[in-house]
Short mmCIF file of C-alpha atoms and ligand atoms in Angstrom, two decimals:
data_model
loop_
_atom_site.label_atom_id
_atom_site.label_comp_id
_atom_site.label_asym_id
_atom_site.label_seq_id
_atom_site.Cartn_x
_atom_site.Cartn_y
_atom_site.Cartn_z
CA MET A 1 26.10 -8.24 -7.55
CA THR A 2 22.95 -7.74 -9.68
CA PRO A 3 19.94 -6.85 -7.53
CA LYS A 4 16.64 -8.43 -8.42
CA LEU A 5 13.94 -5.78 -8.96
CA GLY A 6 10.46 -6.82 -7.84
CA LEU A 7 7.32 -4.72 -8.08
CA ILE A 8 4.48 -4.89 -5.58
CA GLY A 9 1.08 -3.42 -6.35
CA GLY A 10 -2.52 -3.87 -5.28
CA TYR A 11 -5.42 -1.66 -4.27
CA LEU A 12 -5.31 0.64 -1.22
CA GLY A 13 -4.96 -1.36 1.98
CA SER A 14 -4.60 -4.72 0.26
CA GLY A 15 -1.49 -5.60 2.28
CA LYS A 16 1.51 -4.40 0.23
CA SER A 17 3.50 -2.85 3.10
CA THR A 18 2.77 -5.87 5.27
CA LEU A 19 4.18 -8.08 2.51
CA VAL A 20 7.25 -5.85 2.19
CA ASN A 21 7.82 -6.07 5.95
CA ARG A 22 7.54 -9.84 5.79
CA LEU A 23 10.13 -9.89 3.02
CA LEU A 24 12.43 -7.61 5.01
CA SER A 25 12.08 -9.57 8.23
CA GLY A 26 13.69 -12.71 6.94
CA ALA A 27 11.66 -13.98 3.99
CA LEU A 28 14.13 -12.42 1.56
CA PRO A 29 17.82 -13.17 1.95
CA GLY A 30 20.49 -10.51 1.54
CA ARG A 31 20.38 -6.72 1.50
CA THR A 32 17.22 -5.10 0.18
CA ALA A 33 16.37 -1.52 -0.77
CA VAL A 34 12.71 -0.50 -0.84
CA VAL A 35 11.14 2.24 -2.93
CA VAL A 36 7.74 3.34 -1.60
CA ASN A 37 5.15 5.57 -3.20
CA ASP A 38 2.04 6.52 -1.24
CA PHE A 39 -1.17 8.02 -2.56
CA GLY A 40 -1.26 11.30 -0.67
CA SER A 41 1.23 14.02 0.07
CA VAL A 42 2.54 12.37 3.24
CA ASN A 43 4.33 9.08 2.82
CA ILE A 44 3.17 7.10 5.85
CA ASP A 45 4.46 3.89 4.27
CA ALA A 46 8.05 5.02 4.72
CA ASP A 47 7.43 4.90 8.49
CA LEU A 48 5.54 1.63 8.28
CA ILE A 49 8.30 -0.16 6.37
CA GLN A 50 10.72 -1.69 8.83
CA SER A 51 13.92 -1.48 6.85
CA ALA A 52 16.72 -2.65 9.10
CA ASP A 53 19.46 -0.74 7.28
CA GLY A 54 17.54 2.41 6.40
CA ASP A 55 17.42 1.64 2.69
CA THR A 56 13.90 3.00 2.22
CA ILE A 57 13.44 5.61 -0.49
CA GLU A 58 10.22 7.65 -0.53
CA LEU A 59 8.72 8.97 -3.74
CA SER A 60 5.92 11.37 -2.80
CA ASN A 61 3.63 13.96 -4.34
CA GLY A 62 2.33 11.92 -7.20
CA CYS A 63 1.74 8.49 -8.59
CA ILE A 64 4.88 6.53 -9.38
CA CYS A 65 3.36 4.86 -12.42
CA CYS A 66 2.26 7.95 -14.33
CA GLN A 67 3.36 11.21 -12.68
CA LEU A 68 6.87 10.88 -11.27
CA ASN A 69 8.87 9.77 -14.30
CA ASP A 70 11.97 11.86 -13.56
CA ASP A 71 12.07 10.82 -9.90
CA VAL A 72 11.62 7.18 -10.87
CA ALA A 73 14.41 7.38 -13.45
CA ARG A 74 16.80 9.04 -10.98
CA THR A 75 16.00 6.53 -8.24
CA MET A 76 16.17 3.42 -10.41
CA THR A 77 19.42 4.36 -12.13
CA ALA A 78 21.02 5.09 -8.75
CA LEU A 79 19.85 1.75 -7.34
CA ALA A 80 20.96 -0.17 -10.45
CA ALA A 81 24.45 1.29 -10.02
CA ARG A 82 24.81 0.05 -6.43
CA GLU A 83 26.88 -3.04 -5.87
CA ASP A 84 25.81 -3.82 -2.32
CA LEU A 85 22.20 -4.81 -2.99
CA ASP A 86 20.67 -8.24 -3.50
CA ASN A 87 17.12 -7.03 -4.01
CA VAL A 88 15.18 -3.90 -4.82
CA ILE A 89 11.46 -3.88 -4.02
CA CYS A 90 9.27 -1.13 -5.38
CA GLU A 91 5.93 -0.73 -3.60
CA VAL A 92 3.61 1.10 -5.96
CA SER A 93 0.81 3.24 -4.50
CA GLY A 94 -2.54 1.59 -3.94
CA VAL A 95 -4.00 3.27 -7.02
CA GLY A 96 -0.97 2.80 -9.25
CA ASP A 97 -0.32 0.17 -11.89
CA PRO A 98 2.86 -1.82 -11.19
CA GLY A 99 2.92 -2.97 -14.82
CA GLU A 100 3.94 0.54 -15.85
CA LEU A 101 7.27 0.02 -14.09
CA ALA A 102 7.90 -3.52 -15.29
CA ALA A 103 10.29 -2.45 -18.06
CA TRP A 104 12.77 -1.19 -15.42
CA ARG A 105 13.55 -4.82 -14.67
CA SER A 106 15.54 -5.07 -17.89
CA TYR A 107 17.54 -1.88 -17.18
CA PRO A 108 21.27 -2.71 -17.05
CA GLY A 109 22.20 -3.49 -13.49
CA PHE A 110 18.89 -5.11 -12.50
CA GLY A 111 17.76 -8.71 -12.61
CA ALA A 112 14.07 -9.44 -13.08
CA GLY A 113 11.95 -10.10 -10.02
CA PRO A 114 8.19 -10.62 -10.19
CA VAL A 115 5.31 -8.17 -10.62
CA VAL A 116 3.21 -9.13 -7.59
CA VAL A 117 -0.28 -7.75 -7.09
CA CYS A 118 -1.87 -8.15 -3.65
CA ALA A 119 -5.58 -8.85 -3.43
CA ASP A 120 -7.53 -8.64 -0.17
CA ALA A 121 -9.48 -11.91 0.13
CA THR A 122 -12.26 -10.12 1.98
CA ALA A 123 -12.67 -7.22 -0.47
CA ILE A 124 -11.40 -8.04 -3.96
CA VAL A 125 -14.75 -9.29 -5.29
CA ARG A 126 -16.53 -6.08 -4.28
CA LEU A 127 -13.67 -3.81 -5.36
CA SER A 128 -13.25 -5.41 -8.78
CA ARG A 129 -16.92 -4.70 -9.51
CA ASP A 130 -17.03 -1.24 -8.00
CA GLN A 131 -18.36 1.43 -10.31
CA TYR A 132 -15.54 3.86 -9.48
CA VAL A 133 -12.48 1.89 -8.48
CA GLY A 134 -13.17 -1.34 -10.40
CA ASP A 135 -11.16 -0.19 -13.44
CA THR A 136 -8.11 0.55 -11.31
CA VAL A 137 -8.37 -2.78 -9.49
CA ARG A 138 -8.84 -4.84 -12.67
CA ARG A 139 -5.99 -3.01 -14.40
CA GLN A 140 -3.68 -3.82 -11.47
CA LEU A 141 -4.68 -7.49 -11.62
CA GLY A 142 -4.19 -7.45 -15.39
CA SER A 143 -0.56 -6.36 -14.89
CA ALA A 144 0.30 -9.08 -12.41
CA GLU A 145 2.65 -11.94 -13.04
CA LEU A 146 1.70 -13.26 -9.63
CA VAL A 147 -1.44 -12.40 -7.69
CA LEU A 148 -1.12 -12.94 -3.96
CA ILE A 149 -4.45 -13.28 -2.18
CA ILE A 150 -3.83 -11.80 1.26
CA LYS A 151 -5.87 -11.75 4.50
CA THR A 152 -6.89 -15.37 4.00
CA ASP A 153 -6.94 -15.58 7.81
CA LEU A 154 -9.93 -13.19 7.83
CA ALA A 155 -11.83 -14.69 4.91
CA MET A 156 -14.78 -17.06 5.21
CA PRO A 157 -14.34 -20.17 3.01
CA GLY A 158 -16.89 -18.84 0.50
CA ASP A 159 -15.10 -15.47 0.32
CA ALA A 160 -11.77 -17.15 -0.34
CA ALA A 161 -13.20 -19.22 -3.21
CA ALA A 162 -14.91 -16.16 -4.73
CA ALA A 163 -11.70 -14.11 -4.41
CA LEU A 164 -9.77 -16.86 -6.19
CA ALA A 165 -12.30 -16.99 -9.04
CA VAL A 166 -12.28 -13.20 -9.51
CA CYS A 167 -8.47 -13.04 -9.52
CA GLU A 168 -8.12 -15.92 -11.96
CA ALA A 169 -10.63 -14.29 -14.30
CA ALA A 170 -9.07 -10.81 -14.10
CA ALA A 171 -5.49 -12.08 -14.29
CA PRO A 172 -5.53 -15.13 -16.62
CA GLN A 173 -1.84 -14.45 -17.42
CA ALA A 174 -0.77 -14.70 -13.79
CA LEU A 175 -0.03 -17.33 -11.21
CA VAL A 176 -2.61 -16.86 -8.43
CA VAL A 177 -1.41 -17.83 -4.95
CA GLN A 178 -3.39 -17.82 -1.70
CA GLN A 179 -1.44 -16.76 1.36
CA ASP A 180 -1.00 -19.54 3.88
CA PRO A 181 -2.99 -18.15 6.84
CA LEU A 182 -0.76 -20.05 9.25
CA ASP A 183 2.56 -19.09 7.68
CA PRO A 184 2.31 -15.83 5.71
CA GLN A 185 6.07 -15.39 6.05
CA LEU A 186 6.67 -18.59 4.08
CA THR A 187 4.21 -17.51 1.41
CA ALA A 188 6.06 -14.18 1.09
CA ALA A 189 9.36 -15.98 0.57
CA LEU A 190 7.89 -18.32 -2.07
CA VAL A 191 6.22 -15.46 -3.91
CA PHE A 192 9.40 -13.50 -4.40
CA ALA A 193 11.35 -16.60 -5.44
CA ALA A 194 8.68 -17.90 -7.84
CA GLU A 195 9.54 -18.33 -11.50
CA VAL A 196 6.68 -16.59 -13.28
CA PRO A 197 6.05 -15.86 -16.94
CA PRO A 198 7.09 -12.27 -17.77
CA SER A 199 4.20 -9.87 -18.17
CA ALA A 200 3.03 -8.63 -21.54
CA ALA A 201 3.75 -4.99 -22.32
CA ALA A 202 1.46 -2.66 -20.39
CA GLY A 203 -1.32 -0.95 -22.27
CA PRO A 204 -1.41 2.82 -22.70
CA VAL A 205 -1.55 4.76 -19.45
CA VAL A 206 -4.80 6.63 -19.05
CA ALA A 207 -3.31 9.73 -17.49
CA ASP A 208 -4.49 10.14 -13.93
CA ALA A 209 -7.59 7.98 -14.49
CA HIS A 210 -6.97 6.11 -11.25
CA THR A 211 -6.11 9.18 -9.21
CA ASP A 212 -9.18 11.01 -10.49
CA VAL A 213 -11.65 8.83 -8.60
CA HIS A 214 -9.87 9.22 -5.27
CA SER A 215 -9.41 12.18 -2.91
CA THR A 216 -7.03 12.45 -0.03
CA CYS A 217 -6.20 14.74 2.86
CA THR A 218 -3.88 14.64 5.81
CA VAL A 219 -4.62 15.58 9.41
CA ALA A 220 -2.07 16.21 12.14
CA VAL A 221 -2.42 14.65 15.55
CA PRO A 222 -0.58 17.24 17.62
CA GLY A 223 -0.41 15.54 20.98
CA PRO A 224 -1.24 12.34 22.83
CA ILE A 225 -4.66 11.03 21.85
CA ASP A 226 -7.28 8.62 23.17
CA VAL A 227 -6.57 5.79 20.76
CA ASP A 228 -9.82 3.93 21.53
CA SER A 229 -11.83 7.04 20.67
CA LEU A 230 -9.91 7.34 17.42
CA ARG A 231 -10.61 3.68 16.65
CA LEU A 232 -14.34 4.21 17.21
CA ALA A 233 -14.40 7.46 15.23
CA LEU A 234 -12.63 5.85 12.29
CA SER A 235 -14.94 2.81 12.38
CA ALA A 236 -17.89 5.17 12.17
CA GLN A 237 -16.38 6.68 8.98
CA SER A 238 -15.70 3.38 7.22
CA GLN A 239 -18.50 4.01 4.71
CA ARG A 240 -16.98 7.34 3.73
CA LEU A 241 -13.31 6.34 3.63
CA VAL A 242 -11.68 3.65 1.51
CA ARG A 243 -8.46 3.99 3.48
CA ALA A 244 -6.96 5.73 6.49
CA LYS A 245 -3.57 5.19 8.05
CA GLY A 246 -1.19 6.91 10.34
CA ILE A 247 0.91 6.87 13.45
CA VAL A 248 -0.34 8.38 16.72
CA GLN A 249 0.74 8.59 20.34
CA ASP A 250 -1.44 7.66 23.34
CA SER A 251 -1.55 9.38 26.71
CA ALA A 252 1.12 7.01 28.02
CA HIS A 253 3.36 8.21 25.16
CA ARG A 254 3.27 4.88 23.38
CA TRP A 255 3.15 5.03 19.58
CA HIS A 256 0.52 3.15 17.58
CA GLU A 257 -0.11 2.42 13.92
CA VAL A 258 -3.73 3.04 13.05
CA GLN A 259 -5.16 1.54 9.87
CA LEU A 260 -8.56 1.51 8.21
CA ALA A 261 -8.70 -0.84 5.23
CA ALA A 262 -11.70 -2.58 3.64
CA GLY A 263 -13.94 -1.26 6.43
CA ARG A 264 -11.80 -2.71 9.25
CA VAL A 265 -9.88 -0.65 11.78
CA GLU A 266 -6.69 -2.05 13.23
CA VAL A 267 -4.53 -0.46 15.92
CA LYS A 268 -1.10 -1.90 16.65
CA GLU A 269 1.45 -0.67 19.12
CA ARG A 270 4.71 0.16 17.38
CA SER A 271 7.73 -1.73 18.53
CA SER A 272 10.09 0.74 16.93
CA GLY A 273 8.83 3.95 18.52
CA ALA A 274 8.34 7.41 17.09
CA PRO A 275 7.78 8.16 13.43
CA THR A 276 9.95 10.57 11.44
CA PRO A 277 10.33 14.03 13.03
CA ASP A 278 7.28 15.77 11.64
CA GLY A 279 5.31 13.51 13.93
CA ALA A 280 1.87 12.03 14.14
CA ARG A 281 -0.23 12.17 11.00
CA LEU A 282 -3.30 10.46 9.60
CA VAL A 283 -3.91 10.18 5.88
CA LEU A 284 -7.56 9.83 4.84
CA ILE A 285 -8.68 8.65 1.38
CA SER A 286 -12.15 8.52 -0.16
CA ALA A 287 -13.38 7.35 -3.56
CA GLY A 288 -16.36 7.72 -5.86
CA ALA A 289 -18.65 10.46 -7.05
CA ASP A 290 -19.10 12.02 -3.57
CA ARG A 291 -15.47 11.65 -2.58
CA THR A 292 -14.79 15.30 -1.74
CA ALA A 293 -17.88 15.64 0.45
CA SER A 294 -17.20 12.25 2.08
CA LEU A 295 -13.65 13.24 2.87
CA GLU A 296 -14.67 16.57 4.36
CA GLN A 297 -17.40 14.95 6.46
CA ALA A 298 -15.07 12.24 7.73
CA ARG A 299 -12.40 14.78 8.55
CA ALA A 300 -14.89 16.99 10.42
CA LYS A 301 -16.06 13.99 12.49
CA LEU A 302 -12.47 13.16 13.41
CA VAL A 303 -11.79 16.78 14.36
CA ASP A 304 -14.86 16.69 16.66
CA ALA A 305 -14.17 13.24 18.11
CA VAL A 306 -10.46 13.32 18.81
CA GLY A 307 -9.18 16.81 18.02
CA VAL A 308 -7.08 16.10 14.96
CA VAL A 309 -6.01 19.22 13.07
CA PRO A 310 -6.69 19.61 9.35
CA MET A 311 -3.45 20.12 7.42
CA ALA A 312 -4.52 20.30 3.82
CA VAL A 313 -7.54 20.96 1.71
CA PRO A 314 -8.60 17.75 -0.07
CA GLY A 315 -6.11 17.53 -2.88
CA ARG A 316 -7.44 15.28 -5.61
N1 GTP B 401 -5.53 -10.12 9.25
C1 GTP B 401 -4.66 -9.71 8.33
N2 GTP B 401 -4.45 -8.40 8.17
C2 GTP B 401 -3.56 -8.01 7.23
C3 GTP B 401 -2.82 -8.93 6.44
N3 GTP B 401 -2.02 -8.23 5.60
C4 GTP B 401 -2.26 -6.93 5.88
N4 GTP B 401 -3.18 -6.79 6.85
C5 GTP B 401 -3.72 -5.53 7.43
O1 GTP B 401 -4.31 -4.76 6.39
C6 GTP B 401 -4.12 -3.36 6.65
C7 GTP B 401 -3.46 -2.70 5.46
O2 GTP B 401 -2.20 -3.31 5.27
P1 GTP B 401 -1.00 -2.58 4.52
O3 GTP B 401 0.08 -3.58 4.36
O4 GTP B 401 -0.65 -1.30 5.18
O5 GTP B 401 -1.70 -2.27 3.12
P2 GTP B 401 -1.10 -1.49 1.87
O6 GTP B 401 -1.56 -2.20 0.67
O7 GTP B 401 0.36 -1.30 2.02
O8 GTP B 401 -1.83 -0.08 2.01
P3 GTP B 401 -1.62 1.24 1.11
O9 GTP B 401 -0.13 1.46 0.99
O10 GTP B 401 -2.30 2.32 1.87
O11 GTP B 401 -2.27 0.96 -0.20
C8 GTP B 401 -3.27 -3.28 7.92
O12 GTP B 401 -4.14 -3.07 9.02
C9 GTP B 401 -2.62 -4.65 8.00
O13 GTP B 401 -2.27 -5.06 9.31
C10 GTP B 401 -3.05 -10.33 6.64
O14 GTP B 401 -2.49 -11.21 5.98
N5 GTP B 401 -3.99 -10.66 7.60
#
């Protein structure tokens, strides 16, 4: 069996893991291994990906597209040698460029799946023009063979049309698809099966350019927490943070996924229970010229509001 290797990219919080979960929960037939790379030292995505057979491989401590070459080579060659897989999906970090990994699709043992870049219908126009992250976002779109406009259920009609225009302009080489708001699962299936023109060779990697405009830190959530207070505290920090995500436990010992993306906070109870053994964590990410100060201020507010415990000095 030759597994099809597909790459999924898109800016922080654009909906990559959600798409992967849709693919794993029926949209993609057969057995699938997932490679995930988070921006930040703690790979929350590995807990958020609902791989039924445990085939989720985490690549942490760096960006998969420009910093982890040896890890990528080891992982890809091992996956290409497996005979039990139908698909391999590689979810690139939200600041990474999936085009940098596209050549792995012609490695012996892999078949070519698409390079999909997710775009948040409610945020892509602003992000693509942003002074600090715009380059990263446009580069991701420029690497796409297929752009999937996600969160169409949240977008006003005008936002959806503007998102489409921005994506078509930034990714003239790609097929641009809008997620069916009523059946995102079907869209996911069609996206991975689509015949798309192969991408042109990626341009030179500007070492760390995309990681340089972002800073991240991790906080521990040592015990049960008031999840509504956390929701409010995170909402209040949405100007300072471009992304936050994690898994926390409430006072009734129920586990919740907490996400801040594009200024919106979402809290969902987890059906599958506790995260991996080192427990509840929140990853915070800021961007721009004041990113270190923003991150420290946001972290301090969360410490005051809900008693999270700083784990690391802002790293990047
Ligand atoms: N309403 C709505 N929310 C969505 C959709 N897709 C994703 N989300 C939400 O957007 C937030 C971020 O989604 P993720 O899938 O974790 O985003 P991501 O791109 O994997 O994030 P990073 O790995 O941190 O870059 C979560 O709160 C999701 O529930 C969608 O189609 N509609």
